[in-house]
Short mmCIF file of C-alpha atoms in Angstrom, two decimals:
data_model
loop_
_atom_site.label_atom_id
_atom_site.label_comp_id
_atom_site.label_asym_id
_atom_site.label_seq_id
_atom_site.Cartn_x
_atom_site.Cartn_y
_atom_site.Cartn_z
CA UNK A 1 -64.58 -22.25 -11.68
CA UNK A 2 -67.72 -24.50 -12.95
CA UNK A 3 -68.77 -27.63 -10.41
CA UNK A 4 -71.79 -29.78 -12.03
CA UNK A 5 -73.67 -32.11 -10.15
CA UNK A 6 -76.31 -34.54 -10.50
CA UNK A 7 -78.23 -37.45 -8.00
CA UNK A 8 -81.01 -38.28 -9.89
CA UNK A 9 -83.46 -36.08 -7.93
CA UNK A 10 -81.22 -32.62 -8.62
CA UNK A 11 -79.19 -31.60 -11.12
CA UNK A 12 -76.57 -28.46 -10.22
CA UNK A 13 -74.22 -26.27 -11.76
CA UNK A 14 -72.35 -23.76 -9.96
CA UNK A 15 -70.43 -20.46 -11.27
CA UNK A 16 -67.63 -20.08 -8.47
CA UNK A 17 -65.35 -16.32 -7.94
CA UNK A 18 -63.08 -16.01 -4.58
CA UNK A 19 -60.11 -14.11 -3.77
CA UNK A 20 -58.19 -14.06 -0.44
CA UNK A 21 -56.01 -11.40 1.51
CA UNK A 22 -53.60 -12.51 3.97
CA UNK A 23 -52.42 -9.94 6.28
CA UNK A 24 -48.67 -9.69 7.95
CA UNK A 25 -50.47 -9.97 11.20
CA UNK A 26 -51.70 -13.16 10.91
CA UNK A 27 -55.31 -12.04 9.77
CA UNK A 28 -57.41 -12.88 6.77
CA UNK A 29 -59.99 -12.03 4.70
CA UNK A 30 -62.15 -14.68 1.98
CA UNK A 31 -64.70 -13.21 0.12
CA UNK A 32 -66.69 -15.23 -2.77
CA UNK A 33 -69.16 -15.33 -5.21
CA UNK A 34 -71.08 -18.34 -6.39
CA UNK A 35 -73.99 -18.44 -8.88
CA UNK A 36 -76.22 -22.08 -8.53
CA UNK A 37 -78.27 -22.97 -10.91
CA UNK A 38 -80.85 -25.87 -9.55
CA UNK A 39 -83.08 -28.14 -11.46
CA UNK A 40 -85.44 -30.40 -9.09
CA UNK A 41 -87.17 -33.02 -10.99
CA UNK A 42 -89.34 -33.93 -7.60
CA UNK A 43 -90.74 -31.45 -5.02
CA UNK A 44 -88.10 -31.30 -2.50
CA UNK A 45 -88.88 -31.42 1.07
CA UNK A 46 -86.22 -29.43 2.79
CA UNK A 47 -88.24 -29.40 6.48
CA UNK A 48 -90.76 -30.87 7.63
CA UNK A 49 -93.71 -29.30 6.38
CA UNK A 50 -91.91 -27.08 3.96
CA UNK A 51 -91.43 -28.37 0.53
CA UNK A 52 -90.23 -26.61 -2.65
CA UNK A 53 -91.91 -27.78 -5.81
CA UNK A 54 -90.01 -28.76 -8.96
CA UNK A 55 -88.78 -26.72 -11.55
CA UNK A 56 -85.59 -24.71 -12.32
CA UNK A 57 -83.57 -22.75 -9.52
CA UNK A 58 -80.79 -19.63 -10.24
CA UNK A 59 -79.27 -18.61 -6.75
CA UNK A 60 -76.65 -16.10 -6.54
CA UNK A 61 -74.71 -16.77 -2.96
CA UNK A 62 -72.45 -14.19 -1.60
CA UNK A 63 -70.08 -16.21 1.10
CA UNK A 64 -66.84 -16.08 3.04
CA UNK A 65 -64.82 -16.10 6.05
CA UNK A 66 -62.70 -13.56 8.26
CA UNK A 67 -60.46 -14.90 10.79
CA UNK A 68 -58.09 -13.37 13.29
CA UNK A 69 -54.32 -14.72 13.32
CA UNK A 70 -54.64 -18.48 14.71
CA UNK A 71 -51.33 -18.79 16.06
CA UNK A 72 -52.26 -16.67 19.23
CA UNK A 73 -53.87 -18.16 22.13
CA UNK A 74 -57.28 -16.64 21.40
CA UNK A 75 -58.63 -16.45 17.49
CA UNK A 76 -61.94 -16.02 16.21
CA UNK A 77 -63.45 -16.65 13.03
CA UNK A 78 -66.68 -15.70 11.28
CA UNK A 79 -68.20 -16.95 8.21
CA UNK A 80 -71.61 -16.34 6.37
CA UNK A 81 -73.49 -17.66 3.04
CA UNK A 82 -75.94 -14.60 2.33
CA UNK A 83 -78.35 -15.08 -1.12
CA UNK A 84 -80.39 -17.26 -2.92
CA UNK A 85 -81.97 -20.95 -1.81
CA UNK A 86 -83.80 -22.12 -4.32
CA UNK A 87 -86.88 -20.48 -4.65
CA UNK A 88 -86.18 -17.90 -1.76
CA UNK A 89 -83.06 -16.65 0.27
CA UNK A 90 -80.85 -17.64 2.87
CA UNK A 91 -78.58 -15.48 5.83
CA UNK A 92 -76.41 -18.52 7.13
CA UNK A 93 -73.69 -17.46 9.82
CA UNK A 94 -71.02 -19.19 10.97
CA UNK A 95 -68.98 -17.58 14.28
CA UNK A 96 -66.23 -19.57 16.13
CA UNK A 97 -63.77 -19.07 18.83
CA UNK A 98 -60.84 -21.11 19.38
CA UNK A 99 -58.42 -21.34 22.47
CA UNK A 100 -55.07 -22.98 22.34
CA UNK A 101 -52.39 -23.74 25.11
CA UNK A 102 -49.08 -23.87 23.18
CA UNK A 103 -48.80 -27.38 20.96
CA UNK A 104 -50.70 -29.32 23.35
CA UNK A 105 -54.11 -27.88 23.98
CA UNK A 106 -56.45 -26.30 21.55
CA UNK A 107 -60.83 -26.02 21.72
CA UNK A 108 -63.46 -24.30 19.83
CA UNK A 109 -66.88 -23.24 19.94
CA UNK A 110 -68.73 -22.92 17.15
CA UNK A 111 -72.32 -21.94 16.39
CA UNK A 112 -73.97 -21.68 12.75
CA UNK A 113 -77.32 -20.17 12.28
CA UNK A 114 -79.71 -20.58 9.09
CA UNK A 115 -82.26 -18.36 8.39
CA UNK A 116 -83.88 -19.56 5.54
CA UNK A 117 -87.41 -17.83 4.06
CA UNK A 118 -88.59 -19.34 1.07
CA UNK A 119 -92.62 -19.05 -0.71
CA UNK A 120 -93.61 -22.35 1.05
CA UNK A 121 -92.08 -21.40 4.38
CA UNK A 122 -89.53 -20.01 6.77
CA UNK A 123 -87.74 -21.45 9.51
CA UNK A 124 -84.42 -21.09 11.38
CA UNK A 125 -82.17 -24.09 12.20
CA UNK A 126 -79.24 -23.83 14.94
CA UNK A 127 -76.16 -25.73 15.23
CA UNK A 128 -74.09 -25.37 18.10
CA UNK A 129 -70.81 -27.69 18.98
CA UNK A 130 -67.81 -27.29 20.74
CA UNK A 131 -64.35 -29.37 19.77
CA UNK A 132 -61.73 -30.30 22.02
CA UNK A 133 -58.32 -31.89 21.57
CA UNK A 134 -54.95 -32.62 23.38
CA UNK A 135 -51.74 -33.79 22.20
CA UNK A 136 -49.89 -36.12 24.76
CA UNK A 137 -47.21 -36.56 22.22
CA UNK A 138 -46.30 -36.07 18.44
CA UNK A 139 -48.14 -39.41 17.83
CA UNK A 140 -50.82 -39.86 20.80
CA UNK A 141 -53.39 -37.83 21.06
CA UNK A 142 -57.51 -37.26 22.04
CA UNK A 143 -60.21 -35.75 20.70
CA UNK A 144 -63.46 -34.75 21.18
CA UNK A 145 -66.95 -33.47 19.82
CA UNK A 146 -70.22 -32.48 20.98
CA UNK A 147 -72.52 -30.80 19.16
CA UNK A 148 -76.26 -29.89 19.63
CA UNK A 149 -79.59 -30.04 16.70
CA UNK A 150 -82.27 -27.72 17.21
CA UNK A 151 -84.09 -28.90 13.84
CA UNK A 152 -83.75 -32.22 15.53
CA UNK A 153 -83.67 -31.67 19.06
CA UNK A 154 -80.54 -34.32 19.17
CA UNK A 155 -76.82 -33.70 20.84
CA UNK A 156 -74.35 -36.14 19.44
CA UNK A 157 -71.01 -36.73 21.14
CA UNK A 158 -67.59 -38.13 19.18
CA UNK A 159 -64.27 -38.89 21.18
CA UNK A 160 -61.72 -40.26 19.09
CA UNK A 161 -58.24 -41.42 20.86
CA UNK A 162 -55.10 -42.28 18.35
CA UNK A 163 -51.50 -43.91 19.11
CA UNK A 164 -49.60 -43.77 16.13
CA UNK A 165 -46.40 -45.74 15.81
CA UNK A 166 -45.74 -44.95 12.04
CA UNK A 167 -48.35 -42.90 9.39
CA UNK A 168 -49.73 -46.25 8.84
CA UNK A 169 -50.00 -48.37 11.78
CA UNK A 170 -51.39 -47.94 15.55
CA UNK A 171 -54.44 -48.00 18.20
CA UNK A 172 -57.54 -46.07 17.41
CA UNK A 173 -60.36 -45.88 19.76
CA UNK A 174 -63.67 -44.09 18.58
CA UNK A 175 -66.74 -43.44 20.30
CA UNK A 176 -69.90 -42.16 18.72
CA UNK A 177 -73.14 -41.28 20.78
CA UNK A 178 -76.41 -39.52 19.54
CA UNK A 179 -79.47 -38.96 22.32
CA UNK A 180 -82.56 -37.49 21.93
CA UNK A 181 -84.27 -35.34 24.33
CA UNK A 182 -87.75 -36.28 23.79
CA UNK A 183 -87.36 -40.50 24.35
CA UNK A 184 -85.57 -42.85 25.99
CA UNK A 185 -82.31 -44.10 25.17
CA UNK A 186 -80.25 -43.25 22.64
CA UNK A 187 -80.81 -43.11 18.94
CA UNK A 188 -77.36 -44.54 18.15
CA UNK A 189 -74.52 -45.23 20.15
CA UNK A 190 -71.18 -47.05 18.42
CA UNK A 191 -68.06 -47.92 20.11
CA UNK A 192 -64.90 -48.72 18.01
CA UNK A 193 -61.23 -50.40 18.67
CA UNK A 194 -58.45 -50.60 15.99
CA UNK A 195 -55.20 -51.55 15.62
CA UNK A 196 -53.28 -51.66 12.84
CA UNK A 197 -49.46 -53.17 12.60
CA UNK A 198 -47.25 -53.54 9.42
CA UNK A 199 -45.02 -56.14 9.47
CA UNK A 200 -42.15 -56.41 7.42
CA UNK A 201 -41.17 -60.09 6.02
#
């Protein structure tokens, strides 16, 4: 498969080769190939301090994901993105653990880790986030998000609630909070209330 792409600033194209085994006991196994090829017609600042100069980019990725069977109460999951980055090379991983009390209960933990070394510099960024939700019925239930920056030095937290009466209509309540440990305050906080009813005339 071929994906192009272009913003103005970038211009991408993308050679894409996967395959998948399922096992009989639930596990699986993703491996993939991709081959970007990059064309920056600005320098690029990708950190602060670290900026990749224009020109043309070819980055062969080698990426995937191995889970164990999720229908058991205890699954894990690990994925990675190991090759090119523009003008240097990237070892992203991607580990996760999810627990789940029959239909009702289920949370993860997840942590993803880029290492990225490139000419103009190297740095590692950290994301780390656990994900919680229950289902109090079929059509009612809550969920929740909160996930921590180290490039940013920001946690953000997001608890949705939903009570569907039909696939179109019902009461959504969202929450959204990012804080910042260095400040006061935080750097945005939302709160949301919807309802939706269809009415039939």
């Amino acid at each position: 498969e071929s994906f192009w792409g272009f913003d103005g600033l970038q211009e991408t194209a993308t050679l894409h080769m996967d395959n998948a085994l399922d096992f009989e006991n639930g596990n699986s196994f993703s491996p993939a190939v991709n081959v970007q090829f990059e064309g920056l017609r600005e320098p690029f600042e990708v950190r602060k301090g670290v900026v990749v100069p224009a020109g043309s980019y070819t980055s062969p990725v080698s990426f995937g994901r191995a889970n164990t069977d999720s229908r058991k109460w205890l699954s894990a999951t690990m994925g990675w993105e190991i090759g090119g980055f523009l003008s240097g090379s990237q070892v992203s991983l991607v580990p996760s653990v999810t627990m789940r009390s029959g239909a009702n209960f289920s949370t993860t933990i997840r942590w993803q880790r880029n290492d990225i070394d490139l000419p103009q510099g190297q740095f590692v960024a950290n994301l780390a986030s656990v994900r919680a939700a229950y289902n109090f019925t079929p059509l009612m239930n809550m969920q929740a998000l909160v996930q921590y920056n180290d490039s940013t030095r920001r946690w953000s937290t997001n608890a949705r609630f939903n009570w569907q009466q039909t696939a179109a209509s019902g009461l959504y309540v969202v929450y959204n909070d990012t804080e910042a440990f260095s400040g006061l305050g935080p750097v945005n906080r939302t709160f949301i209330i919807k309802y939706s009813h269809l009415i039939d005339i």
